[in-house]
Amino acid sequence: MTMQLPQSNLASVGVLASAAYGFIDFIDAQGGDSDSVLGTVGLDAESLVDPTTKLPLGPFCRAFEEAARQTQNDNFGLEFGQQFEPGNLGILGYIALSSATLGDALRNMARVFSGHQQGSLLRLVEEGSSCRLEYQILHGSVSHKRQDADSSMAVYTNLIRHALGSRWAPQQVLFEHTRPEAWHKHCQTFDAPVLFGQPRNALVFCRSDLDRAMPNRDARLLDLLLATIQHSLPVGQSSMQDDVIECVRREIQLGLDSYDLCLERIAKRMNVPSWTLQRRLSEQGATFTDLVSEVRWRIACDKLAQSRLPISELAIQLGFSEVSAFSRAFKRSLGMSPREWRKNQGGLDS
């Protein structure tokens, strides 16, 4: 018996139009046709005018992919992000710019990010003398997202350079997607080593940089902006009410590379008793085991189809200690081996 991958509801997953500020002009400047690009993905120019308009995340990401295709610029997203000013992000950008220090800016952005973009992750991880600003689209229905990743990491680099100076460079930059043909442009943009095919997108830099003051810090403006965006945060982000399944999916995806992924661990990360989490899932007709399988196989299929990532490395990323165990579980759930599935999707054999 094979498992049918469930189709997630993408209608409520969006991003504020401020993230596309200047998108139309940039397409036209690259010799493309913005009306054609937007029309191909089901968007229109009017929807990009108001920065507070919520755009569907899938078409938003596809618009960047289509722009890269039509302009014949494989690094379209990277170059768009490189010229994007942090303030153009709208309320999210000004929350960062108004914060006291760079660390506060990144933490504040991460805390309210779901008010700007849903189905996604932005978090600051501090470990030892280094830290990572991680960004990832978690929603399984968004599979074409390379251009968005390139653009986003360039925008966040610009934000950090706003505090640390234009010559600042991270220690390392990580990307989920495979190495593109013109990958040297990435190294030039970030002035740092760039690794591809990683578990998630991230900027790695010195933890001490977080203490640097933001040039335009404004405590009163920050309080106003935070109060404003709090009203747009999805219900359940912290209270775990209606969005419990999406919250669990997010935590599962973040913990997939761990061999001890379990309900108790996820409940601890969400700061709720495990029995409460289990009951909430049951009330919505879901089980933890089913959600783990859904997330795991959705990511597996996405990576197999969209990347050159070796199956052995994919197995490790999904929490399997051996590639043979991953292959058996994949075939049991989807009716064919990972190698066969990749061939059927037109991906590269590995």
PDB file of C-alpha atoms in Angstrom, residues 20-292:
ATOM      1  CA  ALA A  20       8.369  42.709  -3.691  1.00  0.00           C
ATOM      2  CA  TYR A  21       9.101  46.442  -3.536  1.00  0.00           C
ATOM      3  CA  GLY A  22      10.695  47.472  -6.835  1.00  0.00           C
ATOM      4  CA  PHE A  23      10.122  44.027  -8.371  1.00  0.00           C
ATOM      5  CA  ILE A  24       8.324  45.331 -11.465  1.00  0.00           C
ATOM      6  CA  ASP A  25      10.936  47.989 -12.219  1.00  0.00           C
ATOM      7  CA  PHE A  26      13.744  45.484 -11.694  1.00  0.00           C
ATOM      8  CA  ILE A  27      12.227  43.043 -14.187  1.00  0.00           C
ATOM      9  CA  ASP A  28      11.824  45.784 -16.775  1.00  0.00           C
ATOM     10  CA  ALA A  29      15.380  47.031 -16.185  1.00  0.00           C
ATOM     11  CA  GLN A  30      16.615  43.493 -16.870  1.00  0.00           C
ATOM     12  CA  GLY A  31      14.869  43.539 -20.234  1.00  0.00           C
ATOM     13  CA  GLY A  32      11.922  41.433 -19.113  1.00  0.00           C
ATOM     14  CA  ASP A  33       8.166  41.935 -19.338  1.00  0.00           C
ATOM     15  CA  SER A  34       6.751  42.375 -15.831  1.00  0.00           C
ATOM     16  CA  ASP A  35       3.143  41.937 -17.001  1.00  0.00           C
ATOM     17  CA  SER A  36       4.058  38.624 -18.596  1.00  0.00           C
ATOM     18  CA  VAL A  37       5.937  37.441 -15.500  1.00  0.00           C
ATOM     19  CA  LEU A  38       3.120  38.328 -13.113  1.00  0.00           C
ATOM     20  CA  GLY A  39       0.409  37.023 -15.429  1.00  0.00           C
ATOM     21  CA  THR A  40       2.145  33.671 -15.770  1.00  0.00           C
ATOM     22  CA  VAL A  41       1.952  33.080 -12.003  1.00  0.00           C
ATOM     23  CA  GLY A  42      -1.512  34.574 -11.476  1.00  0.00           C
ATOM     24  CA  LEU A  43      -0.522  37.921  -9.958  1.00  0.00           C
ATOM     25  CA  ASP A  44      -1.027  41.454 -11.248  1.00  0.00           C
ATOM     26  CA  ALA A  45       0.803  44.750 -10.845  1.00  0.00           C
ATOM     27  CA  GLU A  46      -1.984  46.278  -8.758  1.00  0.00           C
ATOM     28  CA  SER A  47      -1.526  43.656  -6.035  1.00  0.00           C
ATOM     29  CA  LEU A  48       2.052  44.870  -5.502  1.00  0.00           C
ATOM     30  CA  VAL A  49       1.171  48.549  -4.985  1.00  0.00           C
ATOM     31  CA  ASP A  50       0.082  48.415  -1.331  1.00  0.00           C
ATOM     32  CA  PRO A  51       2.990  47.092   0.802  1.00  0.00           C
ATOM     33  CA  THR A  52       0.515  45.711   3.363  1.00  0.00           C
ATOM     34  CA  THR A  53      -1.280  43.528   0.800  1.00  0.00           C
ATOM     35  CA  LYS A  54      -0.866  39.819   1.497  1.00  0.00           C
ATOM     36  CA  LEU A  55       0.382  37.944  -1.570  1.00  0.00           C
ATOM     37  CA  PRO A  56       0.066  34.140  -1.783  1.00  0.00           C
ATOM     38  CA  LEU A  57       3.497  32.707  -1.026  1.00  0.00           C
ATOM     39  CA  GLY A  58       3.530  30.106  -3.811  1.00  0.00           C
ATOM     40  CA  PRO A  59       2.862  32.539  -6.688  1.00  0.00           C
ATOM     41  CA  PHE A  60       5.213  35.074  -5.063  1.00  0.00           C
ATOM     42  CA  CYS A  61       8.097  32.587  -5.184  1.00  0.00           C
ATOM     43  CA  ARG A  62       7.162  31.406  -8.665  1.00  0.00           C
ATOM     44  CA  ALA A  63       7.218  35.025  -9.858  1.00  0.00           C
ATOM     45  CA  PHE A  64      10.927  35.216  -8.996  1.00  0.00           C
ATOM     46  CA  GLU A  65      11.591  31.920 -10.769  1.00  0.00           C
ATOM     47  CA  GLU A  66       9.648  33.102 -13.826  1.00  0.00           C
ATOM     48  CA  ALA A  67      11.477  36.440 -13.825  1.00  0.00           C
ATOM     49  CA  ALA A  68      14.803  34.591 -13.831  1.00  0.00           C
ATOM     50  CA  ARG A  69      13.616  32.470 -16.756  1.00  0.00           C
ATOM     51  CA  GLN A  70      12.210  35.302 -18.859  1.00  0.00           C
ATOM     52  CA  THR A  71      15.155  37.653 -18.292  1.00  0.00           C
ATOM     53  CA  GLN A  72      17.595  34.768 -18.807  1.00  0.00           C
ATOM     54  CA  ASN A  73      19.336  35.827 -15.605  1.00  0.00           C
ATOM     55  CA  ASP A  74      19.845  32.774 -13.411  1.00  0.00           C
ATOM     56  CA  ASN A  75      20.938  35.038 -10.536  1.00  0.00           C
ATOM     57  CA  PHE A  76      17.905  37.321 -10.771  1.00  0.00           C
ATOM     58  CA  GLY A  77      16.910  36.815  -7.127  1.00  0.00           C
ATOM     59  CA  LEU A  78      20.437  37.357  -5.854  1.00  0.00           C
ATOM     60  CA  GLU A  79      20.806  40.613  -7.772  1.00  0.00           C
ATOM     61  CA  PHE A  80      17.350  41.811  -6.738  1.00  0.00           C
ATOM     62  CA  GLY A  81      18.184  41.228  -3.079  1.00  0.00           C
ATOM     63  CA  GLN A  82      21.592  42.848  -3.441  1.00  0.00           C
ATOM     64  CA  GLN A  83      20.017  46.215  -4.345  1.00  0.00           C
ATOM     65  CA  PHE A  84      17.097  45.926  -1.889  1.00  0.00           C
ATOM     66  CA  GLU A  85      17.199  48.409   1.013  1.00  0.00           C
ATOM     67  CA  PRO A  86      16.134  47.023   4.444  1.00  0.00           C
ATOM     68  CA  GLY A  87      13.515  49.750   4.897  1.00  0.00           C
ATOM     69  CA  ASN A  88      11.742  48.536   1.769  1.00  0.00           C
ATOM     70  CA  LEU A  89      10.627  45.478   3.748  1.00  0.00           C
ATOM     71  CA  GLY A  90       8.024  47.725   5.315  1.00  0.00           C
ATOM     72  CA  ILE A  91       7.110  47.250   8.951  1.00  0.00           C
ATOM     73  CA  LEU A  92       9.466  44.270   9.371  1.00  0.00           C
ATOM     74  CA  GLY A  93      12.377  46.284   8.023  1.00  0.00           C
ATOM     75  CA  TYR A  94      11.672  49.288  10.221  1.00  0.00           C
ATOM     76  CA  ILE A  95      11.355  47.054  13.282  1.00  0.00           C
ATOM     77  CA  ALA A  96      14.927  45.949  12.620  1.00  0.00           C
ATOM     78  CA  LEU A  97      16.214  49.444  11.851  1.00  0.00           C
ATOM     79  CA  SER A  98      14.597  50.881  15.010  1.00  0.00           C
ATOM     80  CA  SER A  99      16.028  48.226  17.344  1.00  0.00           C
ATOM     81  CA  ALA A 100      18.811  49.071  19.797  1.00  0.00           C
ATOM     82  CA  THR A 101      21.446  46.580  18.626  1.00  0.00           C
ATOM     83  CA  LEU A 102      21.938  44.242  15.698  1.00  0.00           C
ATOM     84  CA  GLY A 103      21.123  41.312  17.974  1.00  0.00           C
ATOM     85  CA  ASP A 104      17.875  42.954  19.041  1.00  0.00           C
ATOM     86  CA  ALA A 105      17.071  43.688  15.394  1.00  0.00           C
ATOM     87  CA  LEU A 106      17.447  40.071  14.311  1.00  0.00           C
ATOM     88  CA  ARG A 107      15.641  38.677  17.362  1.00  0.00           C
ATOM     89  CA  ASN A 108      12.747  41.102  16.907  1.00  0.00           C
ATOM     90  CA  MET A 109      12.459  40.202  13.231  1.00  0.00           C
ATOM     91  CA  ALA A 110      12.430  36.502  14.049  1.00  0.00           C
ATOM     92  CA  ARG A 111       9.821  36.961  16.780  1.00  0.00           C
ATOM     93  CA  VAL A 112       7.287  38.675  14.513  1.00  0.00           C
ATOM     94  CA  PHE A 113       8.292  37.144  11.174  1.00  0.00           C
ATOM     95  CA  SER A 114       5.018  35.250  10.770  1.00  0.00           C
ATOM     96  CA  GLY A 115       3.265  38.620  10.659  1.00  0.00           C
ATOM     97  CA  HIS A 116       5.293  39.351   7.518  1.00  0.00           C
ATOM     98  CA  GLN A 117       5.470  35.885   5.949  1.00  0.00           C
ATOM     99  CA  GLN A 118       3.721  32.654   6.882  1.00  0.00           C
ATOM    100  CA  GLY A 119       4.763  29.042   6.415  1.00  0.00           C
ATOM    101  CA  SER A 120       8.375  30.072   6.916  1.00  0.00           C
ATOM    102  CA  LEU A 121      11.161  30.281   9.464  1.00  0.00           C
ATOM    103  CA  LEU A 122      13.464  33.106  10.467  1.00  0.00           C
ATOM    104  CA  ARG A 123      15.528  32.515  13.584  1.00  0.00           C
ATOM    105  CA  LEU A 124      18.787  33.521  15.204  1.00  0.00           C
ATOM    106  CA  VAL A 125      20.839  30.627  16.581  1.00  0.00           C
ATOM    107  CA  GLU A 126      23.649  31.558  18.982  1.00  0.00           C
ATOM    108  CA  GLU A 127      26.308  28.912  19.617  1.00  0.00           C
ATOM    109  CA  GLY A 128      29.706  29.582  21.154  1.00  0.00           C
ATOM    110  CA  SER A 129      31.525  32.427  19.417  1.00  0.00           C
ATOM    111  CA  SER A 130      29.398  32.200  16.265  1.00  0.00           C
ATOM    112  CA  CYS A 131      25.758  32.628  15.380  1.00  0.00           C
ATOM    113  CA  ARG A 132      23.502  31.849  12.437  1.00  0.00           C
ATOM    114  CA  LEU A 133      20.600  33.742  10.948  1.00  0.00           C
ATOM    115  CA  GLU A 134      18.524  30.960   9.422  1.00  0.00           C
ATOM    116  CA  TYR A 135      15.789  31.399   6.824  1.00  0.00           C
ATOM    117  CA  GLN A 136      13.659  28.695   5.291  1.00  0.00           C
ATOM    118  CA  ILE A 137      10.271  28.286   3.650  1.00  0.00           C
ATOM    119  CA  LEU A 138       8.742  25.388   5.558  1.00  0.00           C
ATOM    120  CA  HIS A 139       5.411  25.013   3.789  1.00  0.00           C
ATOM    121  CA  GLY A 140       5.571  21.822   1.744  1.00  0.00           C
ATOM    122  CA  SER A 141       3.534  23.164  -1.161  1.00  0.00           C
ATOM    123  CA  VAL A 142       6.224  25.727  -2.067  1.00  0.00           C
ATOM    124  CA  SER A 143       8.885  23.773  -3.925  1.00  0.00           C
ATOM    125  CA  HIS A 144      10.334  26.344  -6.348  1.00  0.00           C
ATOM    126  CA  LYS A 145      12.130  28.724  -4.010  1.00  0.00           C
ATOM    127  CA  ARG A 146      15.773  29.081  -5.058  1.00  0.00           C
ATOM    128  CA  GLN A 147      15.401  32.675  -6.270  1.00  0.00           C
ATOM    129  CA  ASP A 148      13.549  33.617  -3.076  1.00  0.00           C
ATOM    130  CA  ALA A 149      16.338  32.127  -0.957  1.00  0.00           C
ATOM    131  CA  ASP A 150      19.019  34.023  -2.884  1.00  0.00           C
ATOM    132  CA  SER A 151      17.088  37.281  -2.634  1.00  0.00           C
ATOM    133  CA  SER A 152      16.287  36.874   1.065  1.00  0.00           C
ATOM    134  CA  MET A 153      19.849  36.106   2.136  1.00  0.00           C
ATOM    135  CA  ALA A 154      21.118  39.111   0.179  1.00  0.00           C
ATOM    136  CA  VAL A 155      18.507  41.352   1.849  1.00  0.00           C
ATOM    137  CA  TYR A 156      19.481  40.139   5.337  1.00  0.00           C
ATOM    138  CA  THR A 157      23.130  40.731   4.477  1.00  0.00           C
ATOM    139  CA  ASN A 158      22.258  44.316   3.546  1.00  0.00           C
ATOM    140  CA  LEU A 159      20.532  44.739   6.908  1.00  0.00           C
ATOM    141  CA  ILE A 160      23.589  43.537   8.810  1.00  0.00           C
ATOM    142  CA  ARG A 161      25.844  45.765   6.710  1.00  0.00           C
ATOM    143  CA  HIS A 162      23.600  48.683   7.648  1.00  0.00           C
ATOM    144  CA  ALA A 163      24.820  48.170  11.225  1.00  0.00           C
ATOM    145  CA  LEU A 164      28.364  46.936  10.637  1.00  0.00           C
ATOM    146  CA  GLY A 165      29.387  48.769   7.481  1.00  0.00           C
ATOM    147  CA  SER A 166      29.299  48.014   3.769  1.00  0.00           C
ATOM    148  CA  ARG A 167      32.522  45.979   3.909  1.00  0.00           C
ATOM    149  CA  TRP A 168      31.183  43.503   6.477  1.00  0.00           C
ATOM    150  CA  ALA A 169      31.179  39.879   5.365  1.00  0.00           C
ATOM    151  CA  PRO A 170      29.816  36.735   7.028  1.00  0.00           C
ATOM    152  CA  GLN A 171      32.078  33.836   7.912  1.00  0.00           C
ATOM    153  CA  GLN A 172      30.041  31.523   5.724  1.00  0.00           C
ATOM    154  CA  VAL A 173      26.776  31.433   3.753  1.00  0.00           C
ATOM    155  CA  LEU A 174      24.616  28.314   3.454  1.00  0.00           C
ATOM    156  CA  PHE A 175      21.956  27.548   0.854  1.00  0.00           C
ATOM    157  CA  GLU A 176      19.437  24.714   0.593  1.00  0.00           C
ATOM    158  CA  HIS A 177      19.533  24.651  -3.188  1.00  0.00           C
ATOM    159  CA  THR A 178      22.208  23.024  -5.292  1.00  0.00           C
ATOM    160  CA  ARG A 179      25.145  24.966  -6.682  1.00  0.00           C
ATOM    161  CA  PRO A 180      24.026  27.041  -9.683  1.00  0.00           C
ATOM    162  CA  GLU A 181      26.111  27.414 -12.805  1.00  0.00           C
ATOM    163  CA  ALA A 182      27.109  31.014 -12.017  1.00  0.00           C
ATOM    164  CA  TRP A 183      27.817  30.280  -8.348  1.00  0.00           C
ATOM    165  CA  HIS A 184      30.854  32.576  -8.250  1.00  0.00           C
ATOM    166  CA  LYS A 185      28.406  35.505  -8.197  1.00  0.00           C
ATOM    167  CA  HIS A 186      27.215  34.291  -4.785  1.00  0.00           C
ATOM    168  CA  CYS A 187      30.763  34.331  -3.437  1.00  0.00           C
ATOM    169  CA  GLN A 188      31.251  37.861  -4.772  1.00  0.00           C
ATOM    170  CA  THR A 189      27.959  39.129  -3.350  1.00  0.00           C
ATOM    171  CA  PHE A 190      28.605  37.879   0.176  1.00  0.00           C
ATOM    172  CA  ASP A 191      32.430  38.101   0.048  1.00  0.00           C
ATOM    173  CA  ALA A 192      32.489  34.776   1.875  1.00  0.00           C
ATOM    174  CA  PRO A 193      32.649  31.014   1.303  1.00  0.00           C
ATOM    175  CA  VAL A 194      29.269  29.715   0.096  1.00  0.00           C
ATOM    176  CA  LEU A 195      28.047  26.139   0.611  1.00  0.00           C
ATOM    177  CA  PHE A 196      25.113  24.662  -1.305  1.00  0.00           C
ATOM    178  CA  GLY A 197      22.840  21.676  -0.661  1.00  0.00           C
ATOM    179  CA  GLN A 198      22.614  22.497   3.061  1.00  0.00           C
ATOM    180  CA  PRO A 199      19.684  21.677   5.400  1.00  0.00           C
ATOM    181  CA  ARG A 200      18.602  25.333   5.431  1.00  0.00           C
ATOM    182  CA  ASN A 201      19.674  28.801   4.290  1.00  0.00           C
ATOM    183  CA  ALA A 202      21.841  30.706   6.768  1.00  0.00           C
ATOM    184  CA  LEU A 203      24.318  33.502   7.333  1.00  0.00           C
ATOM    185  CA  VAL A 204      27.079  32.453   9.747  1.00  0.00           C
ATOM    186  CA  PHE A 205      28.947  35.257  11.510  1.00  0.00           C
ATOM    187  CA  CYS A 206      30.676  36.335  14.730  1.00  0.00           C
ATOM    188  CA  ARG A 207      28.413  36.397  17.753  1.00  0.00           C
ATOM    189  CA  SER A 208      30.116  39.547  19.026  1.00  0.00           C
ATOM    190  CA  ASP A 209      28.660  41.415  16.024  1.00  0.00           C
ATOM    191  CA  LEU A 210      25.251  41.193  17.692  1.00  0.00           C
ATOM    192  CA  ASP A 211      26.290  43.797  20.271  1.00  0.00           C
ATOM    193  CA  ARG A 212      26.801  46.558  17.703  1.00  0.00           C
ATOM    194  CA  ALA A 213      24.331  49.451  17.944  1.00  0.00           C
ATOM    195  CA  MET A 214      21.876  50.083  15.125  1.00  0.00           C
ATOM    196  CA  PRO A 215      22.543  53.533  13.568  1.00  0.00           C
ATOM    197  CA  ASN A 216      18.874  54.585  13.512  1.00  0.00           C
ATOM    198  CA  ARG A 217      17.651  53.020  16.751  1.00  0.00           C
ATOM    199  CA  ASP A 218      14.396  54.519  18.018  1.00  0.00           C
ATOM    200  CA  ALA A 219      12.795  52.891  21.067  1.00  0.00           C
ATOM    201  CA  ARG A 220       9.473  54.730  20.797  1.00  0.00           C
ATOM    202  CA  LEU A 221       9.039  53.897  17.120  1.00  0.00           C
ATOM    203  CA  LEU A 222      10.011  50.288  17.805  1.00  0.00           C
ATOM    204  CA  ASP A 223       7.320  49.911  20.473  1.00  0.00           C
ATOM    205  CA  LEU A 224       4.709  51.291  18.078  1.00  0.00           C
ATOM    206  CA  LEU A 225       5.773  48.996  15.240  1.00  0.00           C
ATOM    207  CA  LEU A 226       5.851  45.900  17.444  1.00  0.00           C
ATOM    208  CA  ALA A 227       2.378  46.660  18.780  1.00  0.00           C
ATOM    209  CA  THR A 228       1.113  47.104  15.221  1.00  0.00           C
ATOM    210  CA  ILE A 229       2.498  43.873  13.812  1.00  0.00           C
ATOM    211  CA  GLN A 230       1.408  41.833  16.837  1.00  0.00           C
ATOM    212  CA  HIS A 231      -2.173  42.207  15.619  1.00  0.00           C
ATOM    213  CA  SER A 232      -1.306  40.450  12.357  1.00  0.00           C
ATOM    214  CA  LEU A 233       0.423  37.446  13.933  1.00  0.00           C
ATOM    215  CA  PRO A 234      -1.398  34.167  13.205  1.00  0.00           C
ATOM    216  CA  VAL A 235      -3.547  32.824  15.995  1.00  0.00           C
ATOM    217  CA  GLY A 236      -1.735  29.988  17.682  1.00  0.00           C
ATOM    218  CA  GLN A 237       1.808  31.207  17.121  1.00  0.00           C
ATOM    219  CA  SER A 238       2.405  31.246  20.846  1.00  0.00           C
ATOM    220  CA  SER A 239      -0.921  30.142  22.313  1.00  0.00           C
ATOM    221  CA  MET A 240      -1.152  26.995  20.167  1.00  0.00           C
ATOM    222  CA  GLN A 241      -4.871  27.372  19.451  1.00  0.00           C
ATOM    223  CA  ASP A 242      -6.053  26.853  15.836  1.00  0.00           C
ATOM    224  CA  ASP A 243      -2.639  26.470  14.200  1.00  0.00           C
ATOM    225  CA  VAL A 244      -1.342  23.534  16.232  1.00  0.00           C
ATOM    226  CA  ILE A 245      -0.806  21.240  13.233  1.00  0.00           C
ATOM    227  CA  GLU A 246       1.233  23.862  11.363  1.00  0.00           C
ATOM    228  CA  CYS A 247       3.271  24.576  14.521  1.00  0.00           C
ATOM    229  CA  VAL A 248       4.053  20.874  14.927  1.00  0.00           C
ATOM    230  CA  ARG A 249       4.958  20.557  11.238  1.00  0.00           C
ATOM    231  CA  ARG A 250       7.407  23.435  11.656  1.00  0.00           C
ATOM    232  CA  GLU A 251       9.067  21.905  14.714  1.00  0.00           C
ATOM    233  CA  ILE A 252       9.250  18.483  13.063  1.00  0.00           C
ATOM    234  CA  GLN A 253      11.004  19.943  10.038  1.00  0.00           C
ATOM    235  CA  LEU A 254      13.525  21.743  12.247  1.00  0.00           C
ATOM    236  CA  GLY A 255      14.266  18.522  14.132  1.00  0.00           C
ATOM    237  CA  LEU A 256      14.292  16.001  11.297  1.00  0.00           C
ATOM    238  CA  ASP A 257      18.074  15.646  11.301  1.00  0.00           C
ATOM    239  CA  SER A 258      17.933  14.344  14.880  1.00  0.00           C
ATOM    240  CA  TYR A 259      17.690  10.624  15.542  1.00  0.00           C
ATOM    241  CA  ASP A 260      15.601  11.093  18.710  1.00  0.00           C
ATOM    242  CA  LEU A 261      12.701  13.035  17.182  1.00  0.00           C
ATOM    243  CA  CYS A 262       9.671  12.338  19.365  1.00  0.00           C
ATOM    244  CA  LEU A 263       6.455  13.893  20.636  1.00  0.00           C
ATOM    245  CA  GLU A 264       7.974  14.709  24.019  1.00  0.00           C
ATOM    246  CA  ARG A 265      10.866  16.613  22.446  1.00  0.00           C
ATOM    247  CA  ILE A 266       8.573  18.621  20.173  1.00  0.00           C
ATOM    248  CA  ALA A 267       6.227  19.404  23.077  1.00  0.00           C
ATOM    249  CA  LYS A 268       9.177  20.684  25.117  1.00  0.00           C
ATOM    250  CA  ARG A 269      10.252  22.953  22.254  1.00  0.00           C
ATOM    251  CA  MET A 270       6.687  24.300  22.058  1.00  0.00           C
ATOM    252  CA  ASN A 271       6.604  24.748  25.855  1.00  0.00           C
ATOM    253  CA  VAL A 272       3.492  22.602  26.415  1.00  0.00           C
ATOM    254  CA  PRO A 273       2.930  19.231  28.139  1.00  0.00           C
ATOM    255  CA  SER A 274       3.213  16.291  25.746  1.00  0.00           C
ATOM    256  CA  TRP A 275      -0.245  14.992  26.686  1.00  0.00           C
ATOM    257  CA  THR A 276      -1.752  18.401  25.878  1.00  0.00           C
ATOM    258  CA  LEU A 277      -0.082  18.439  22.479  1.00  0.00           C
ATOM    259  CA  GLN A 278      -1.254  14.899  21.768  1.00  0.00           C
ATOM    260  CA  ARG A 279      -4.830  15.829  22.709  1.00  0.00           C
ATOM    261  CA  ARG A 280      -4.782  18.975  20.549  1.00  0.00           C
ATOM    262  CA  LEU A 281      -3.598  16.960  17.568  1.00  0.00           C
ATOM    263  CA  SER A 282      -6.253  14.324  18.169  1.00  0.00           C
ATOM    264  CA  GLU A 283      -8.950  16.998  18.299  1.00  0.00           C
ATOM    265  CA  GLN A 284      -7.913  18.036  14.774  1.00  0.00           C
ATOM    266  CA  GLY A 285      -7.810  14.460  13.482  1.00  0.00           C
ATOM    267  CA  ALA A 286      -4.021  14.196  13.351  1.00  0.00           C
ATOM    268  CA  THR A 287      -1.343  12.105  15.008  1.00  0.00           C
ATOM    269  CA  PHE A 288       2.292  12.942  15.618  1.00  0.00           C
ATOM    270  CA  THR A 289       3.459   9.869  13.702  1.00  0.00           C
ATOM    271  CA  ASP A 290       1.418  10.805  10.635  1.00  0.00           C
ATOM    272  CA  LEU A 291       2.741  14.380  10.686  1.00  0.00           C
ATOM    273  CA  VAL A 292       6.343  13.159  10.891  1.00  0.00           C
TER     274      VAL A 292
END
